[in-house]
Structures are given as C-alpha cells and as structure tokens.
mmCIF file of C-alpha atoms and ligand atoms in Angstrom:
data_model
loop_
_atom_site.group_PDB
_atom_site.id
_atom_site.type_symbol
_atom_site.label_atom_id
_atom_site.label_comp_id
_atom_site.label_asym_id
_atom_site.label_seq_id
_atom_site.Cartn_x
_atom_site.Cartn_y
_atom_site.Cartn_z
ATOM 1 C CA MET A 1 -17.624 11.775 35.876
ATOM 2 C CA MET A 2 -14.939 9.331 34.858
ATOM 3 C CA THR A 3 -15.495 7.971 31.384
ATOM 4 C CA HIS A 4 -15.208 4.261 30.847
ATOM 5 C CA ASP A 5 -14.518 2.253 27.714
ATOM 6 C CA PRO A 6 -17.896 1.275 26.156
ATOM 7 C CA GLU A 7 -16.331 -2.002 25.022
ATOM 8 C CA ILE A 8 -16.820 -3.447 28.494
ATOM 9 C CA LEU A 9 -20.527 -3.852 27.677
ATOM 10 C CA PHE A 10 -19.632 -6.076 24.724
ATOM 11 C CA SER A 11 -16.945 -8.124 26.425
ATOM 12 C CA PRO A 12 -17.555 -11.785 27.265
ATOM 13 C CA PHE A 13 -18.345 -12.899 30.785
ATOM 14 C CA ARG A 14 -18.168 -16.285 32.439
ATOM 15 C CA LEU A 15 -21.416 -16.841 34.338
ATOM 16 C CA GLY A 16 -21.121 -20.048 36.351
ATOM 17 C CA ASP A 17 -19.767 -22.458 33.741
ATOM 18 C CA LEU A 18 -21.260 -20.589 30.790
ATOM 19 C CA GLU A 19 -19.410 -18.197 28.521
ATOM 20 C CA LEU A 20 -21.711 -15.264 27.714
ATOM 21 C CA ARG A 21 -20.854 -13.261 24.606
ATOM 22 C CA ASN A 22 -21.573 -9.883 26.163
ATOM 23 C CA ARG A 23 -22.663 -8.265 29.428
ATOM 24 C CA ILE A 24 -26.183 -7.521 28.241
ATOM 25 C CA VAL A 25 -29.033 -9.539 29.726
ATOM 26 C CA MET A 26 -32.602 -9.528 28.500
ATOM 27 C CA ALA A 27 -34.611 -9.071 31.695
ATOM 28 C CA PRO A 28 -37.636 -11.272 32.395
ATOM 29 C CA LEU A 29 -40.707 -9.602 30.878
ATOM 30 C CA THR A 30 -44.322 -10.643 31.292
ATOM 31 C CA ARG A 31 -46.051 -10.431 27.873
ATOM 32 C CA ASN A 32 -49.217 -12.582 28.271
ATOM 33 C CA ARG A 33 -49.092 -14.195 24.854
ATOM 34 C CA ALA A 34 -48.997 -17.908 25.674
ATOM 35 C CA THR A 35 -51.475 -20.204 23.935
ATOM 36 C CA ARG A 36 -54.967 -19.661 25.297
ATOM 37 C CA GLY A 37 -56.297 -22.673 27.152
ATOM 38 C CA THR A 38 -52.974 -24.481 27.671
ATOM 39 C CA ASP A 39 -50.716 -21.582 28.692
ATOM 40 C CA ALA A 40 -48.062 -23.263 26.525
ATOM 41 C CA PRO A 41 -45.515 -21.171 24.623
ATOM 42 C CA ASN A 42 -46.014 -21.162 20.853
ATOM 43 C CA GLU A 43 -44.296 -20.297 17.545
ATOM 44 C CA LEU A 44 -44.896 -16.579 18.000
ATOM 45 C CA ASN A 45 -43.233 -16.656 21.421
ATOM 46 C CA ALA A 46 -40.301 -18.603 19.922
ATOM 47 C CA GLU A 47 -39.926 -15.965 17.205
ATOM 48 C CA TYR A 48 -39.939 -13.161 19.812
ATOM 49 C CA TYR A 49 -37.121 -14.785 21.791
ATOM 50 C CA ARG A 50 -35.183 -15.737 18.641
ATOM 51 C CA GLN A 51 -35.209 -12.080 17.585
ATOM 52 C CA ARG A 52 -33.552 -11.149 20.904
ATOM 53 C CA ALA A 53 -30.911 -13.904 21.029
ATOM 54 C CA CYS A 54 -28.153 -11.268 20.652
ATOM 55 C CA ALA A 55 -28.309 -10.814 24.442
ATOM 56 C CA GLY A 56 -25.476 -12.442 26.357
ATOM 57 C CA LEU A 57 -28.244 -14.130 28.328
ATOM 58 C CA ILE A 58 -32.021 -14.119 28.057
ATOM 59 C CA ILE A 59 -34.067 -14.601 31.209
ATOM 60 C CA SER A 60 -37.483 -15.812 30.105
ATOM 61 C CA GLU A 61 -40.692 -14.132 31.160
ATOM 62 C CA ALA A 62 -41.950 -15.496 34.465
ATOM 63 C CA ALA A 63 -43.400 -18.997 34.101
ATOM 64 C CA GLN A 64 -45.805 -20.313 36.742
ATOM 65 C CA ILE A 65 -44.705 -23.551 38.393
ATOM 66 C CA SER A 66 -48.317 -24.656 38.900
ATOM 67 C CA LYS A 67 -51.826 -23.495 38.136
ATOM 68 C CA GLN A 68 -51.954 -22.198 41.711
ATOM 69 C CA GLY A 69 -48.837 -20.132 40.967
ATOM 70 C CA GLN A 70 -50.577 -18.151 38.215
ATOM 71 C CA GLY A 71 -51.726 -14.586 38.807
ATOM 72 C CA TYR A 72 -52.442 -13.125 35.387
ATOM 73 C CA ILE A 73 -54.165 -14.397 32.284
ATOM 74 C CA TRP A 74 -52.155 -15.988 29.421
ATOM 75 C CA THR A 75 -48.807 -16.213 31.194
ATOM 76 C CA PRO A 76 -46.889 -19.389 30.297
ATOM 77 C CA GLY A 77 -46.624 -22.339 32.660
ATOM 78 C CA ILE A 78 -43.878 -24.933 33.099
ATOM 79 C CA TYR A 79 -45.905 -27.687 34.799
ATOM 80 C CA SER A 80 -47.622 -29.523 31.926
ATOM 81 C CA ASP A 81 -46.246 -31.633 29.054
ATOM 82 C CA ALA A 82 -47.779 -29.248 26.510
ATOM 83 C CA GLN A 83 -45.936 -26.363 28.168
ATOM 84 C CA VAL A 84 -42.636 -28.277 28.100
ATOM 85 C CA GLU A 85 -43.158 -28.951 24.374
ATOM 86 C CA GLY A 86 -43.929 -25.268 23.823
ATOM 87 C CA TRP A 87 -40.811 -24.125 25.661
ATOM 88 C CA LYS A 88 -38.714 -26.500 23.514
ATOM 89 C CA LYS A 89 -39.641 -24.312 20.529
ATOM 90 C CA VAL A 90 -38.344 -21.292 22.428
ATOM 91 C CA THR A 91 -35.066 -22.812 23.616
ATOM 92 C CA CYS A 92 -34.347 -24.311 20.158
ATOM 93 C CA ALA A 93 -34.965 -20.962 18.477
ATOM 94 C CA VAL A 94 -32.643 -19.139 20.891
ATOM 95 C CA HIS A 95 -29.934 -21.798 20.687
ATOM 96 C CA ASP A 96 -30.105 -21.894 16.869
ATOM 97 C CA ALA A 97 -29.473 -18.142 16.920
ATOM 98 C CA GLY A 98 -26.448 -18.631 19.195
ATOM 99 C CA GLY A 99 -28.100 -17.349 22.368
ATOM 100 C CA LYS A 100 -28.558 -18.642 25.906
ATOM 101 C CA ILE A 101 -31.752 -18.698 27.925
ATOM 102 C CA PHE A 102 -32.697 -19.325 31.550
ATOM 103 C CA ILE A 103 -36.290 -19.783 32.612
ATOM 104 C CA GLN A 104 -37.727 -17.691 35.410
ATOM 105 C CA LEU A 105 -39.726 -19.881 37.834
ATOM 106 C CA TRP A 106 -42.676 -18.081 39.369
ATOM 107 C CA HIS A 107 -45.348 -18.514 42.005
ATOM 108 C CA VAL A 108 -47.412 -15.360 42.488
ATOM 109 C CA GLY A 109 -48.748 -16.217 45.949
ATOM 110 C CA ARG A 110 -51.420 -13.682 46.894
ATOM 111 C CA ILE A 111 -51.160 -11.682 43.649
ATOM 112 C CA SER A 112 -53.893 -13.616 41.903
ATOM 113 C CA HIS A 113 -57.596 -13.852 41.340
ATOM 114 C CA ARG A 114 -59.964 -16.729 42.071
ATOM 115 C CA SER A 115 -60.856 -16.974 38.383
ATOM 116 C CA LEU A 116 -57.251 -18.065 37.672
ATOM 117 C CA GLN A 117 -56.997 -20.528 40.553
ATOM 118 C CA PRO A 118 -57.761 -24.262 40.441
ATOM 119 C CA GLY A 119 -61.440 -24.734 41.293
ATOM 120 C CA GLY A 120 -61.900 -20.997 41.835
ATOM 121 C CA ALA A 121 -60.132 -21.300 45.205
ATOM 122 C CA ALA A 122 -58.567 -18.428 47.113
ATOM 123 C CA PRO A 123 -54.940 -17.649 46.200
ATOM 124 C CA VAL A 124 -52.357 -18.737 48.778
ATOM 125 C CA ALA A 125 -49.880 -16.644 50.758
ATOM 126 C CA PRO A 126 -47.715 -16.813 53.896
ATOM 127 C CA SER A 127 -50.488 -14.958 55.736
ATOM 128 C CA ALA A 128 -54.094 -14.098 54.887
ATOM 129 C CA ILE A 129 -53.486 -10.439 54.038
ATOM 130 C CA ARG A 130 -54.958 -9.065 50.854
ATOM 131 C CA ALA A 131 -52.719 -6.957 48.620
ATOM 132 C CA ARG A 132 -53.911 -3.510 47.631
ATOM 133 C CA THR A 133 -53.169 -4.041 43.976
ATOM 134 C CA LYS A 134 -54.724 -5.288 40.779
ATOM 135 C CA THR A 135 -54.155 -8.114 38.370
ATOM 136 C CA PHE A 136 -55.605 -8.655 34.944
ATOM 137 C CA ILE A 137 -57.916 -11.423 33.891
ATOM 138 C CA GLU A 138 -59.774 -12.074 30.667
ATOM 139 C CA THR A 139 -62.126 -9.132 31.276
ATOM 140 C CA GLY A 140 -59.453 -6.613 32.266
ATOM 141 C CA PHE A 141 -57.967 -5.226 35.486
ATOM 142 C CA VAL A 142 -59.491 -6.392 38.784
ATOM 143 C CA ASP A 143 -58.534 -6.254 42.464
ATOM 144 C CA VAL A 144 -56.588 -9.342 43.542
ATOM 145 C CA SER A 145 -58.567 -11.807 45.673
ATOM 146 C CA GLU A 146 -58.309 -12.264 49.428
ATOM 147 C CA PRO A 147 -55.680 -14.997 50.018
ATOM 148 C CA ARG A 148 -55.573 -17.760 52.611
ATOM 149 C CA ALA A 149 -52.472 -18.739 54.570
ATOM 150 C CA LEU A 150 -50.610 -21.879 53.471
ATOM 151 C CA SER A 151 -50.403 -24.657 56.047
ATOM 152 C CA ILE A 152 -46.907 -25.900 56.804
ATOM 153 C CA GLU A 153 -47.674 -29.174 54.962
ATOM 154 C CA GLU A 154 -48.795 -27.234 51.903
ATOM 155 C CA ILE A 155 -45.521 -25.302 51.869
ATOM 156 C CA GLY A 156 -43.745 -28.618 51.278
ATOM 157 C CA GLY A 157 -46.064 -29.225 48.330
ATOM 158 C CA VAL A 158 -45.270 -25.845 46.788
ATOM 159 C CA ILE A 159 -41.551 -26.594 47.116
ATOM 160 C CA GLN A 160 -42.223 -29.884 45.305
ATOM 161 C CA ASP A 161 -43.953 -27.909 42.545
ATOM 162 C CA TYR A 162 -40.773 -25.824 42.140
ATOM 163 C CA ALA A 163 -38.732 -29.031 41.880
ATOM 164 C CA LYS A 164 -41.069 -30.474 39.244
ATOM 165 C CA ALA A 165 -40.940 -27.216 37.279
ATOM 166 C CA ALA A 166 -37.134 -27.204 37.479
ATOM 167 C CA ALA A 167 -37.036 -30.769 36.126
ATOM 168 C CA ASN A 168 -39.431 -29.745 33.342
ATOM 169 C CA ALA A 169 -37.178 -26.796 32.508
ATOM 170 C CA LYS A 170 -34.323 -29.230 31.979
ATOM 171 C CA LYS A 171 -36.473 -31.323 29.641
ATOM 172 C CA ALA A 172 -37.429 -28.173 27.763
ATOM 173 C CA GLY A 173 -33.762 -27.411 26.989
ATOM 174 C CA PHE A 174 -33.123 -24.348 29.136
ATOM 175 C CA ASP A 175 -29.552 -23.416 30.058
ATOM 176 C CA GLY A 176 -30.504 -22.673 33.645
ATOM 177 C CA ILE A 177 -32.988 -21.346 36.167
ATOM 178 C CA GLU A 178 -33.753 -17.946 37.616
ATOM 179 C CA ILE A 179 -35.895 -18.161 40.742
ATOM 180 C CA HIS A 180 -38.323 -15.230 40.882
ATOM 181 C CA GLY A 181 -37.757 -13.914 44.392
ATOM 182 C CA ALA A 182 -38.813 -10.338 43.651
ATOM 183 C CA ASN A 183 -41.716 -7.956 43.088
ATOM 184 C CA GLY A 184 -44.052 -8.996 45.858
ATOM 185 C CA TYR A 185 -44.698 -12.555 44.668
ATOM 186 C CA LEU A 186 -44.668 -15.655 46.877
ATOM 187 C CA ILE A 187 -40.969 -15.817 47.794
ATOM 188 C CA ASP A 188 -40.849 -12.072 48.446
ATOM 189 C CA GLN A 189 -44.069 -12.393 50.510
ATOM 190 C CA PHE A 190 -42.276 -14.866 52.775
ATOM 191 C CA LEU A 191 -39.101 -12.740 52.965
ATOM 192 C CA LYS A 192 -40.728 -9.476 54.027
ATOM 193 C CA ASP A 193 -42.417 -8.776 57.321
ATOM 194 C CA GLY A 194 -45.238 -6.673 55.835
ATOM 195 C CA THR A 195 -46.715 -9.863 54.326
ATOM 196 C CA ASN A 196 -45.322 -12.627 56.539
ATOM 197 C CA LYS A 197 -47.002 -12.773 59.970
ATOM 198 C CA ARG A 198 -46.466 -16.515 60.503
ATOM 199 C CA SER A 199 -45.475 -17.880 63.869
ATOM 200 C CA ASP A 200 -44.064 -21.219 62.634
ATOM 201 C CA ALA A 201 -40.643 -22.096 61.154
ATOM 202 C CA TYR A 202 -41.385 -19.935 58.077
ATOM 203 C CA GLY A 203 -42.201 -16.684 59.882
ATOM 204 C CA GLY A 204 -40.871 -14.334 62.520
ATOM 205 C CA PRO A 205 -37.099 -13.741 62.568
ATOM 206 C CA VAL A 206 -35.189 -13.251 59.301
ATOM 207 C CA GLU A 207 -33.788 -16.813 59.496
ATOM 208 C CA ASN A 208 -37.359 -18.109 59.354
ATOM 209 C CA ARG A 209 -38.663 -15.709 56.722
ATOM 210 C CA ALA A 210 -35.740 -16.647 54.431
ATOM 211 C CA ARG A 211 -36.414 -20.380 54.916
ATOM 212 C CA PHE A 212 -38.885 -20.649 52.048
ATOM 213 C CA ALA A 213 -36.513 -18.967 49.548
ATOM 214 C CA LEU A 214 -33.691 -21.251 50.673
ATOM 215 C CA ASP A 215 -35.842 -24.409 50.658
ATOM 216 C CA VAL A 216 -36.918 -23.596 47.104
ATOM 217 C CA THR A 217 -33.282 -23.000 46.136
ATOM 218 C CA ASP A 218 -32.197 -26.286 47.726
ATOM 219 C CA ALA A 219 -34.959 -28.223 45.962
ATOM 220 C CA ILE A 220 -33.807 -26.797 42.631
ATOM 221 C CA LEU A 221 -30.154 -27.519 43.446
ATOM 222 C CA ARG A 222 -31.041 -31.207 43.723
ATOM 223 C CA ILE A 223 -31.920 -31.051 40.015
ATOM 224 C CA TRP A 224 -29.646 -28.349 38.566
ATOM 225 C CA ASP A 225 -25.937 -27.700 38.999
ATOM 226 C CA ARG A 226 -25.428 -24.664 41.255
ATOM 227 C CA ARG A 227 -23.585 -22.901 38.397
ATOM 228 C CA ARG A 228 -26.859 -22.822 36.427
ATOM 229 C CA VAL A 229 -29.063 -21.300 39.113
ATOM 230 C CA GLY A 230 -29.677 -17.679 40.058
ATOM 231 C CA ILE A 231 -32.338 -15.642 41.823
ATOM 232 C CA ARG A 232 -34.038 -12.322 41.212
ATOM 233 C CA LEU A 233 -34.390 -10.022 44.212
ATOM 234 C CA ALA A 234 -35.937 -6.605 44.774
ATOM 235 C CA PRO A 235 -34.812 -5.485 48.244
ATOM 236 C CA VAL A 236 -36.767 -2.231 48.506
ATOM 237 C CA SER A 237 -39.273 -2.322 45.654
ATOM 238 C CA PRO A 238 -42.865 -1.694 46.759
ATOM 239 C CA ALA A 239 -44.177 -3.597 43.719
ATOM 240 C CA ASN A 240 -47.400 -5.436 44.542
ATOM 241 C CA ASP A 241 -47.893 -3.740 47.890
ATOM 242 C CA ILE A 242 -44.909 -5.219 49.689
ATOM 243 C CA SER A 243 -42.639 -3.817 52.368
ATOM 244 C CA ASP A 244 -40.128 -4.804 55.010
ATOM 245 C CA SER A 245 -39.058 -2.938 58.130
ATOM 246 C CA ASP A 246 -35.345 -3.773 57.600
ATOM 247 C CA PRO A 247 -34.516 -4.885 54.044
ATOM 248 C CA ALA A 248 -30.746 -4.754 54.651
ATOM 249 C CA LYS A 249 -31.092 -7.383 57.370
ATOM 250 C CA VAL A 250 -33.139 -9.690 55.121
ATOM 251 C CA PHE A 251 -31.067 -9.391 51.965
ATOM 252 C CA PHE A 252 -27.593 -9.490 53.513
ATOM 253 C CA TYR A 253 -28.625 -12.629 55.408
ATOM 254 C CA LEU A 254 -29.949 -14.137 52.186
ATOM 255 C CA ALA A 255 -26.802 -13.185 50.233
ATOM 256 C CA ASP A 256 -24.709 -14.988 52.821
ATOM 257 C CA LYS A 257 -26.824 -18.165 52.662
ATOM 258 C CA LEU A 258 -26.957 -18.123 48.858
ATOM 259 C CA SER A 259 -23.170 -17.679 48.736
ATOM 260 C CA ALA A 260 -22.768 -20.786 50.876
ATOM 261 C CA ARG A 261 -24.757 -22.677 48.241
ATOM 262 C CA GLY A 262 -22.558 -21.286 45.463
ATOM 263 C CA ILE A 263 -25.342 -20.282 43.079
ATOM 264 C CA ALA A 264 -24.300 -18.398 39.954
ATOM 265 C CA PHE A 265 -25.954 -15.014 40.324
ATOM 266 C CA ILE A 266 -28.311 -12.595 41.971
ATOM 267 C CA ASP A 267 -30.329 -10.396 39.606
ATOM 268 C CA VAL A 268 -31.149 -7.277 41.559
ATOM 269 C CA ILE A 269 -33.875 -4.739 40.850
ATOM 270 C CA GLU A 270 -32.375 -1.544 42.233
ATOM 271 C CA GLY A 271 -35.089 0.769 43.598
ATOM 272 C CA ALA A 272 -38.757 0.548 42.664
ATOM 273 C CA THR A 273 -39.572 -1.962 39.904
ATOM 274 C CA GLY A 274 -39.997 0.026 36.706
ATOM 275 C CA GLY A 275 -39.776 3.193 38.800
ATOM 276 C CA ALA A 276 -37.310 5.362 40.688
ATOM 277 C CA ARG A 277 -33.854 3.873 41.183
ATOM 278 C CA ASP A 278 -33.496 5.938 44.371
ATOM 279 C CA TYR A 279 -36.916 4.923 45.748
ATOM 280 C CA ALA A 280 -35.351 3.985 49.115
ATOM 281 C CA PRO A 281 -31.768 3.830 50.359
ATOM 282 C CA PHE A 282 -30.030 0.463 49.984
ATOM 283 C CA ASP A 283 -26.380 -0.563 49.771
ATOM 284 C CA TYR A 284 -26.384 -2.505 46.494
ATOM 285 C CA LEU A 285 -22.581 -2.470 46.246
ATOM 286 C CA GLY A 286 -22.452 -3.959 49.737
ATOM 287 C CA LEU A 287 -24.916 -6.657 48.650
ATOM 288 C CA ARG A 288 -22.770 -7.390 45.606
ATOM 289 C CA LYS A 289 -19.736 -7.771 47.860
ATOM 290 C CA ALA A 290 -21.648 -9.966 50.324
ATOM 291 C CA PHE A 291 -22.567 -12.411 47.546
ATOM 292 C CA SER A 292 -19.997 -14.818 46.100
ATOM 293 C CA GLY A 293 -21.420 -15.127 42.574
ATOM 294 C CA ALA A 294 -22.166 -12.683 39.770
ATOM 295 C CA TYR A 295 -24.284 -9.563 40.199
ATOM 296 C CA ILE A 296 -26.797 -8.662 37.505
ATOM 297 C CA ALA A 297 -28.008 -5.089 37.881
ATOM 298 C CA ASN A 298 -31.431 -4.047 36.670
ATOM 299 C CA ASN A 299 -33.820 -1.118 36.561
ATOM 300 C CA ASP A 300 -33.846 1.810 34.208
ATOM 301 C CA TYR A 301 -30.284 1.366 32.960
ATOM 302 C CA THR A 302 -29.226 3.478 30.006
ATOM 303 C CA ARG A 303 -26.190 2.774 27.803
ATOM 304 C CA GLU A 304 -24.210 5.372 29.751
ATOM 305 C CA LEU A 305 -25.187 4.118 33.197
ATOM 306 C CA ALA A 306 -24.508 0.511 32.145
ATOM 307 C CA ILE A 307 -20.993 1.350 30.927
ATOM 308 C CA GLU A 308 -20.265 3.411 34.025
ATOM 309 C CA THR A 309 -21.589 0.697 36.361
ATOM 310 C CA LEU A 310 -19.587 -2.084 34.701
ATOM 311 C CA GLY A 311 -16.515 0.166 34.435
ATOM 312 C CA GLU A 312 -16.645 0.908 38.156
ATOM 313 C CA GLY A 313 -17.055 -2.769 39.000
ATOM 314 C CA ARG A 314 -20.480 -2.272 40.560
ATOM 315 C CA ALA A 315 -22.047 -5.083 38.493
ATOM 316 C CA ASP A 316 -21.011 -7.955 36.214
ATOM 317 C CA LEU A 317 -23.978 -7.852 33.866
ATOM 318 C CA ILE A 318 -26.750 -5.363 33.125
ATOM 319 C CA ALA A 319 -30.330 -6.452 32.471
ATOM 320 C CA PHE A 320 -32.445 -4.347 30.129
ATOM 321 C CA GLY A 321 -36.214 -4.838 30.092
ATOM 322 C CA LYS A 322 -38.426 -2.377 28.267
ATOM 323 C CA LEU A 323 -35.645 -1.412 25.836
ATOM 324 C CA PHE A 324 -35.427 -5.067 24.776
ATOM 325 C CA ILE A 325 -39.159 -5.110 24.072
ATOM 326 C CA SER A 326 -38.822 -2.419 21.420
ATOM 327 C CA ASN A 327 -35.271 -3.173 20.229
ATOM 328 C CA PRO A 328 -34.742 -6.797 19.259
ATOM 329 C CA ASP A 329 -31.206 -5.886 18.137
ATOM 330 C CA LEU A 330 -30.479 -3.945 21.325
ATOM 331 C CA VAL A 331 -26.876 -5.196 21.511
ATOM 332 C CA GLU A 332 -26.031 -3.861 18.044
ATOM 333 C CA ARG A 333 -27.802 -0.579 18.726
ATOM 334 C CA LEU A 334 -25.889 -0.095 21.974
ATOM 335 C CA LYS A 335 -22.648 -0.996 20.211
ATOM 336 C CA LEU A 336 -23.204 1.532 17.428
ATOM 337 C CA ASP A 337 -24.794 3.999 19.859
ATOM 338 C CA THR A 338 -27.721 4.473 17.470
ATOM 339 C CA PRO A 339 -31.197 5.706 18.400
ATOM 340 C CA LEU A 340 -33.473 3.222 20.154
ATOM 341 C CA ASN A 341 -37.053 2.470 19.136
ATOM 342 C CA PRO A 342 -39.541 3.797 21.694
ATOM 343 C CA TYR A 343 -41.740 1.141 23.327
ATOM 344 C CA ASP A 344 -45.506 1.048 23.203
ATOM 345 C CA GLN A 345 -46.903 0.321 26.663
ATOM 346 C CA ALA A 346 -50.356 -0.429 25.227
ATOM 347 C CA THR A 347 -49.023 -3.672 23.704
ATOM 348 C CA PHE A 348 -46.936 -4.872 26.668
ATOM 349 C CA TYR A 349 -49.480 -7.328 28.045
ATOM 350 C CA GLY A 350 -51.539 -9.587 25.815
ATOM 351 C CA GLY A 351 -52.374 -9.319 22.140
ATOM 352 C CA ASP A 352 -50.608 -10.624 19.084
ATOM 353 C CA ALA A 353 -47.516 -9.937 16.986
ATOM 354 C CA ARG A 354 -48.145 -6.205 17.125
ATOM 355 C CA GLY A 355 -45.815 -4.598 19.636
ATOM 356 C CA TYR A 356 -44.212 -8.025 20.113
ATOM 357 C CA THR A 357 -42.366 -9.336 17.056
ATOM 358 C CA ASP A 358 -42.790 -6.351 14.728
ATOM 359 C CA TYR A 359 -40.272 -3.883 16.200
ATOM 360 C CA PRO A 360 -37.689 -3.122 13.482
ATOM 361 C CA THR A 361 -33.993 -3.915 13.641
ATOM 362 C CA LEU A 362 -31.432 -1.537 12.163
ATOM 363 C CA ALA A 363 -31.262 -3.863 9.153
ATOM 364 C CA HIS A 364 -35.042 -3.577 8.665
ATOM 365 C CA GLU A 365 -34.841 0.191 8.892
ATOM 366 C CA ALA A 366 -32.019 0.312 6.329
ATOM 367 C CA MET A 367 -34.005 -1.911 3.983
ATOM 368 C CA ARG A 368 -37.053 0.291 4.368
ATOM 369 C CA ALA A 369 -34.990 3.423 3.715
ATOM 370 C CA ALA A 370 -33.447 1.819 0.608
ATOM 371 C CA GLY A 371 -36.941 0.832 -0.544
ATOM 372 C CA ARG A 372 -38.117 4.428 -0.148
ATOM 373 C CA ALA A 373 -35.066 5.763 -1.996
ATOM 374 C CA GLY A 374 -35.607 3.191 -4.768
ATOM 375 C CA ALA A 375 -39.265 4.128 -5.068
ATOM 376 C CA GLY A 376 -38.325 7.776 -5.211
ATOM 377 C CA ALA A 377 -35.786 7.172 -7.970
ATOM 378 C CA GLY A 378 -38.099 5.016 -10.063
HETATM 379 C C1 LIG B 401 -45.830 -7.015 34.910
HETATM 380 C C2 LIG B 401 -47.071 -7.573 34.827
HETATM 381 C C3 LIG B 401 -47.318 -8.796 35.370
HETATM 382 C C4 LIG B 401 -46.312 -9.475 36.029
HETATM 383 C C5 LIG B 401 -43.003 -8.919 37.705
HETATM 384 C C6 LIG B 401 -43.766 -10.934 36.653
HETATM 385 O O1 LIG B 401 -43.190 -7.729 37.969
HETATM 386 C C7 LIG B 401 -43.949 -9.633 36.817
HETATM 387 C C8 LIG B 401 -45.042 -8.906 36.130
HETATM 388 C C9 LIG B 401 -44.819 -7.670 35.563
HETATM 389 O O2 LIG B 401 -42.055 -9.530 38.181
#
C-alpha cells in the first residue's frame, strides 16, 4: 500500500463558497434528545455540538421538516418557531467555537408509527408497502405502521414543507442544507423501485423516480444558494428495508441532474449504513467523477482509510459518525494519532448528558491524570 501524508486530513478545503478548516466532517447522527413536547433543540444539544465544532463541517442530526416527517420519538424538528429558536442556540454555539454547521432536512416517509403522526394517521410513502423494520416510540421498539400512498397533490405539499423548513434553517443561522436522501427514508423510497410502484410522474422509469428528489432540491434552491446545498445518498444500503434493481442507473442519473444544478456536495454512505463497506458492488469513484461538486465519503472510515482515500483523490472530505459521538476532540486525536474513546451504543438514542456530552477530550484526560498524580503525591 502506498503511504500518504496524514496532513491531507487536516488541510483546508473549499466547499462551495465556504472555507473548511480541515477535511473532517461530523456525520449526521440521530440522538433523540430534543425537548420533549416541542421537539425543539435545547442547551444540552447546543453544548454537544459546541464540543464537536473542531470538525471542518458539522452536519446536524436529521431534523424532520414536518410532524408527518417524524419517525422516531424526540428527534428535533425544523417546522415550528420554538424549533427555530432552539436551533439558534446550536448554530450560535458552533459558530462561537469557530465551526460550521449544515442542517440535515428529513422526512421519514413510511418509517414511522401512527403514534408519532398528526392525528394518529398512517405514515405516508410513494406506495402503500409496509417496511419490515422497527422504529422506537416512547415505550420502546415497535414495528413501523402500514403506510398509505401520497396523492400527487400531496407530494406538492410535502415539497412545500421542505421549502418552509429550508427557510426556517436560514432563520436559525445554519451555514447550509443537507437533504437526507439516504437510508430508506422518503426520498430514497421514491428513488428505489423496491418501494416505488407508482404509475404517475413520480414512479416507473428512473427519470420519474428521481423527480421527487430533484423537485425537493429545486424548492430548496429557490431559498438557498446552490453552493450551500448538498445531499446524502446511500446507493446500495439496505437500511430500513430498501432495495433497487439497478442502483447504478438511479444514482448516475441523479449525479448528472444534481451536477446540472451545481449543488455543493454529495455525501455518500458507501456500503450498508453502519455495516459492511463491501455490502454490494458499486462504483463510488465513478459516481464521484460523474458529479461536479465535492464528494464526502462516509461509513466506517478509520484514520488510515481516510488518509489513503483523500491521498488517492477518491474523496474530498471524510465524514465520521460513531467516532465523533465518543470523541468530541476527534480532529485533535486524529492529528496526534492518539487512542480513541470507545462509544457506548446503549446511550446512542435518547437519554440525557450521559453518553452525550460527557465523553472526555484529551485535555480532560490529562487533567484527570494530573489530579490523580497530585492526589498520589499529597
Ligand atoms: C438511527 C436511528 C434513527 C434514525 C439514518 C436518521 O439512519 C437516521 C437514523 C439512524 O439516517
């Protein structure tokens, strides 16, 4: 293996019109710690993001664009005034610490439960096909509910919800938008033929299945400069019971159409989300070449693989997820090549400061060690 200079990971990068201070992105991470009742971000959430502002760019946890777009309990929204006020705390904290943050806009589609939906209604999807997966609600894990298919008029309404959320994100002080087009949620449900059986303009051939993703993008581009917009994609991931018979066809078509719009980046989950990188064959380098903007690579990257990938020109930025949960100072740790804190999966979703804002930095560890030495000497 060729060895590459580790410094590439810590070199600046121009993303759209923004100068990022390194190539390390904090991946979007669902943590289910928004304020109960309002789903508004709070001081604890602001502290969590502030601690991680060393990233060249933070992508926020997924934020539902509407109540209908919610699929799990206590995830933050970006549709109400209280939520906008809450997010202001987050963006101020990150900006005060010298960081940059995009919000991830999310509609879960069929990955939801009636208890989370307005009026206890059925979740919505391109087609009325239930996912064989679970979500979590106040009482724990449950099967997702049977969805109903959106009418073509309703699709226009959902696109309007994305636009409203994008305008709210601007009010809340975000630096940009990441559209969540991955992991078996609504946009991915439209893209892939396992979940999209429509016979109207939004279903059938790839051009139709990509229409929803592109309509959402266009609605957001009426509000945000194209240099501040990106999208997350997961071409082959089976996350949330999704599949497509020809992912290359879908994602190369999409890359071409997104290039024409000049958006800033695609953030690509390579392989199975949180699982095997080689889950199914896919030409990620080809996708990178087919897209005009930056390529953020994600999924199970280590320091070594990140340096190698950047060194070989296979990505512009690397997104780290779970490692950022347990290492608020991940950039410094990667720079010094020091050990990383292990993460505790039991505290990923829901709860309080434990497993959220209490992971130690190197400075904390040094202080603790000095305290122990001092106590020993005294
Ligand atoms: C874990 C739990 C709930 C949601 C994703 C937004 O996979 C998520 C998510 C992850 O994109």
